[in-house]
Protein backbone atom coordinates (compact mmCIF):
# COMPACT_ATOMS: atom_id res chain seq x y z
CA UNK A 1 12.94 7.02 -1.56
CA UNK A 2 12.63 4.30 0.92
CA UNK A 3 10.58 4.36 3.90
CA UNK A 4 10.37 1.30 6.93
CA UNK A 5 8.25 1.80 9.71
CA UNK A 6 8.09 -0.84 12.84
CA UNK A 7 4.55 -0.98 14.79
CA UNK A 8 4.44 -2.50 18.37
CA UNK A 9 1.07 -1.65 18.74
CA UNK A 10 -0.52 -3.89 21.43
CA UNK A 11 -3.99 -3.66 23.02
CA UNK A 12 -3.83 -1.71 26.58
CA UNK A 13 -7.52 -2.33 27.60
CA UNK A 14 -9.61 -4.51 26.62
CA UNK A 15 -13.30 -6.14 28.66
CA UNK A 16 -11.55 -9.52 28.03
CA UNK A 17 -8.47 -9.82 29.96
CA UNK A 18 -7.15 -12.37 27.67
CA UNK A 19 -6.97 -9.70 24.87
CA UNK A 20 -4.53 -7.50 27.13
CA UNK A 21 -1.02 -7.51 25.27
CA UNK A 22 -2.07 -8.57 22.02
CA UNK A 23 -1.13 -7.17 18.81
CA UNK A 24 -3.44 -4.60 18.15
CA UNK A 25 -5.91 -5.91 15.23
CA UNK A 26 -5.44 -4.78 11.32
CA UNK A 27 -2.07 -3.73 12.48
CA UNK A 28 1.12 -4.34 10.72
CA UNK A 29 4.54 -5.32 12.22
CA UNK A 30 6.59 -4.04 9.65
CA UNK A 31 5.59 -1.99 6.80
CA UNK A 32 8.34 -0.79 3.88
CA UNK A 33 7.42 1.02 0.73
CA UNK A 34 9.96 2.83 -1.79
CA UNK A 35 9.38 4.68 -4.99
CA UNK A 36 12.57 5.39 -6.98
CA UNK A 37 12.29 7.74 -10.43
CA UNK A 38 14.70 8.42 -13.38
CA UNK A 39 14.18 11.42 -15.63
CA UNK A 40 16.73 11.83 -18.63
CA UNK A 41 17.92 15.34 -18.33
CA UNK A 42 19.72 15.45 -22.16
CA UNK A 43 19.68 15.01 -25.37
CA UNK A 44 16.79 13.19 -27.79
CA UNK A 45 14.93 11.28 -24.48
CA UNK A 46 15.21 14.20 -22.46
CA UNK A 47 11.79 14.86 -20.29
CA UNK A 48 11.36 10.98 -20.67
CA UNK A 49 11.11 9.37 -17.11
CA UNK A 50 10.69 5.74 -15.87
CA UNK A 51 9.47 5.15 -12.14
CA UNK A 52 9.30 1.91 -9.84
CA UNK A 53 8.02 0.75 -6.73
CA UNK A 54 6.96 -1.94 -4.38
CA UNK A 55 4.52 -1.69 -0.92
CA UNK A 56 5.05 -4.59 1.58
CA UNK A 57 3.62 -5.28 4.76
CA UNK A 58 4.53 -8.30 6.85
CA UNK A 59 3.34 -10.23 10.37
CA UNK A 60 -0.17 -8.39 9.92
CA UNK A 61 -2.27 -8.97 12.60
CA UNK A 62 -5.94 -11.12 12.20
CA UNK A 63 -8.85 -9.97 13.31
CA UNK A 64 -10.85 -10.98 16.59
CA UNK A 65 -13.02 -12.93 14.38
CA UNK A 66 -10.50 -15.87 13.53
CA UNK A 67 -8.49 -18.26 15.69
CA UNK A 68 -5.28 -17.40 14.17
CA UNK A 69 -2.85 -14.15 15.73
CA UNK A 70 -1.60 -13.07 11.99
CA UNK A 71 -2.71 -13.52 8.90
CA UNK A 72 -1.47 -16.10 6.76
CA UNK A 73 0.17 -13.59 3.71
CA UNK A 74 1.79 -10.67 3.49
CA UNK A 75 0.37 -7.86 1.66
CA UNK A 76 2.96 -6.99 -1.80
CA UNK A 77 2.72 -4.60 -4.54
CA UNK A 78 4.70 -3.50 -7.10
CA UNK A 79 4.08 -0.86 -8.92
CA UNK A 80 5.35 1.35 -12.09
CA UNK A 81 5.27 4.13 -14.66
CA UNK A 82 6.59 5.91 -17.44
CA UNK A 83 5.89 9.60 -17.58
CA UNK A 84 6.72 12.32 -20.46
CA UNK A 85 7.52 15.79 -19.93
CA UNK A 86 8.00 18.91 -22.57
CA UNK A 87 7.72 22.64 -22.10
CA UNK A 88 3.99 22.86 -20.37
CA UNK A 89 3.44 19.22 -21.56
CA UNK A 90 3.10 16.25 -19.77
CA UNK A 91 1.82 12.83 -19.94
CA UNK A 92 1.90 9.97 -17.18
CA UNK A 93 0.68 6.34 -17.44
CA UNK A 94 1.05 4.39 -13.47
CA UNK A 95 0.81 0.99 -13.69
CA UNK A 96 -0.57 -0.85 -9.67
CA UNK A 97 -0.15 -4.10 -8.92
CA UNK A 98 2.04 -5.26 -12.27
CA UNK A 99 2.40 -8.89 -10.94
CA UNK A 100 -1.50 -8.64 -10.27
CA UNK A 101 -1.32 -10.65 -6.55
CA UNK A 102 -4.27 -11.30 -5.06
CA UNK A 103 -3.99 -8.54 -1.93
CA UNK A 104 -6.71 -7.83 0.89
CA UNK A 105 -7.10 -5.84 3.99
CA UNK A 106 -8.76 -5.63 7.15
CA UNK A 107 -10.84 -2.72 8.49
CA UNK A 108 -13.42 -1.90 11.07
CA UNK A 109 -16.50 0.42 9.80
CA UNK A 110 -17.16 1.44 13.60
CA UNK A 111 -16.64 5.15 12.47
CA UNK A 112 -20.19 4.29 10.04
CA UNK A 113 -22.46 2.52 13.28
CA UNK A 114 -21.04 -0.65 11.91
CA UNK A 115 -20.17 -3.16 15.00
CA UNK A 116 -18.12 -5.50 12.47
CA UNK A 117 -15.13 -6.79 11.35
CA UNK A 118 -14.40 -7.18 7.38
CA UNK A 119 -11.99 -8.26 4.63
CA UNK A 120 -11.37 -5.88 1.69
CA UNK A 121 -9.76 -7.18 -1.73
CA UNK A 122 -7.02 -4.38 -3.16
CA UNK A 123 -7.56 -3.93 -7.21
CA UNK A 124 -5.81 -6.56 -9.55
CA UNK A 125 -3.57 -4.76 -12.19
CA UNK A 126 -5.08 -1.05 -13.37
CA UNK A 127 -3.63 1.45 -14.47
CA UNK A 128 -3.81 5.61 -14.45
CA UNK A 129 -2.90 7.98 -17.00
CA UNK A 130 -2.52 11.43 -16.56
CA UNK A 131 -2.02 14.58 -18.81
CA UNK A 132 -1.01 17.78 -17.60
CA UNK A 133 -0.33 21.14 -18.75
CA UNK A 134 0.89 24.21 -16.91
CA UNK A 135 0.34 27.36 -17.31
């Protein structure tokens, strides 16, 4: 699966005129993200599956509290897993971030009373694993 999404988002109104028509903040351009998986269906390996993926986000837009109009990175990710599956069985390990970039984000805590702007670093390399029976 591969997704792309474009974002035009621009500020409408704004008490600073100057603000009008700028890229809305802790926006993103152009965002892209795909996950692809391979199960083998046959023989000894069958149930065993290998999966792969990347997150990307490019021309983000700063924050009102710096000079600059983007920020200077893009946000990247790759991620991956290997996953097992027999009868009821299974087992799943998900490796984020496997080339462990530094990544951060932007938000806005206005929904908590907060009446600030903030960076937020993503998680170096972890990992999940997951086991799973149905019934």
């Amino acid at each position: 699966m591969l997704n792309y999404a474009y974002t035009d988002a621009k500020i409408s109104k704004y008490n600073d005129a100057a603000r009008i028509g700028q890229m809305l903040y802790g926006t993103a351009r152009h965002i892209a993200n795909s996950w692809l998986t391979y199960t083998v269906q046959d023989g000894g390996f069958r149930g065993l599956g290998v999966s792969t993926g990347f997150k990307l986000q490019t021309k983000r837009a700063a924050w009102p509290v710096t000079k600059e109009k983007y920020l200077p990175d893009n946000f990247f990710s790759i991620d991956a897993g290997m996953s097992y599956k027999r009868d009821n069985y299974n087992i799943a390990l998900v490796v984020n971030n496997v080339i462990n970039r530094y990544n951060y984000v932007g938000f806005y805590p206005g929904a908590w009373g907060y009446k600030h702007y903030g960076w937020r670093a993503m998680p170096p390399t972890n990992f999940r694993l997951s086991l799973g029976y149905s019934f």
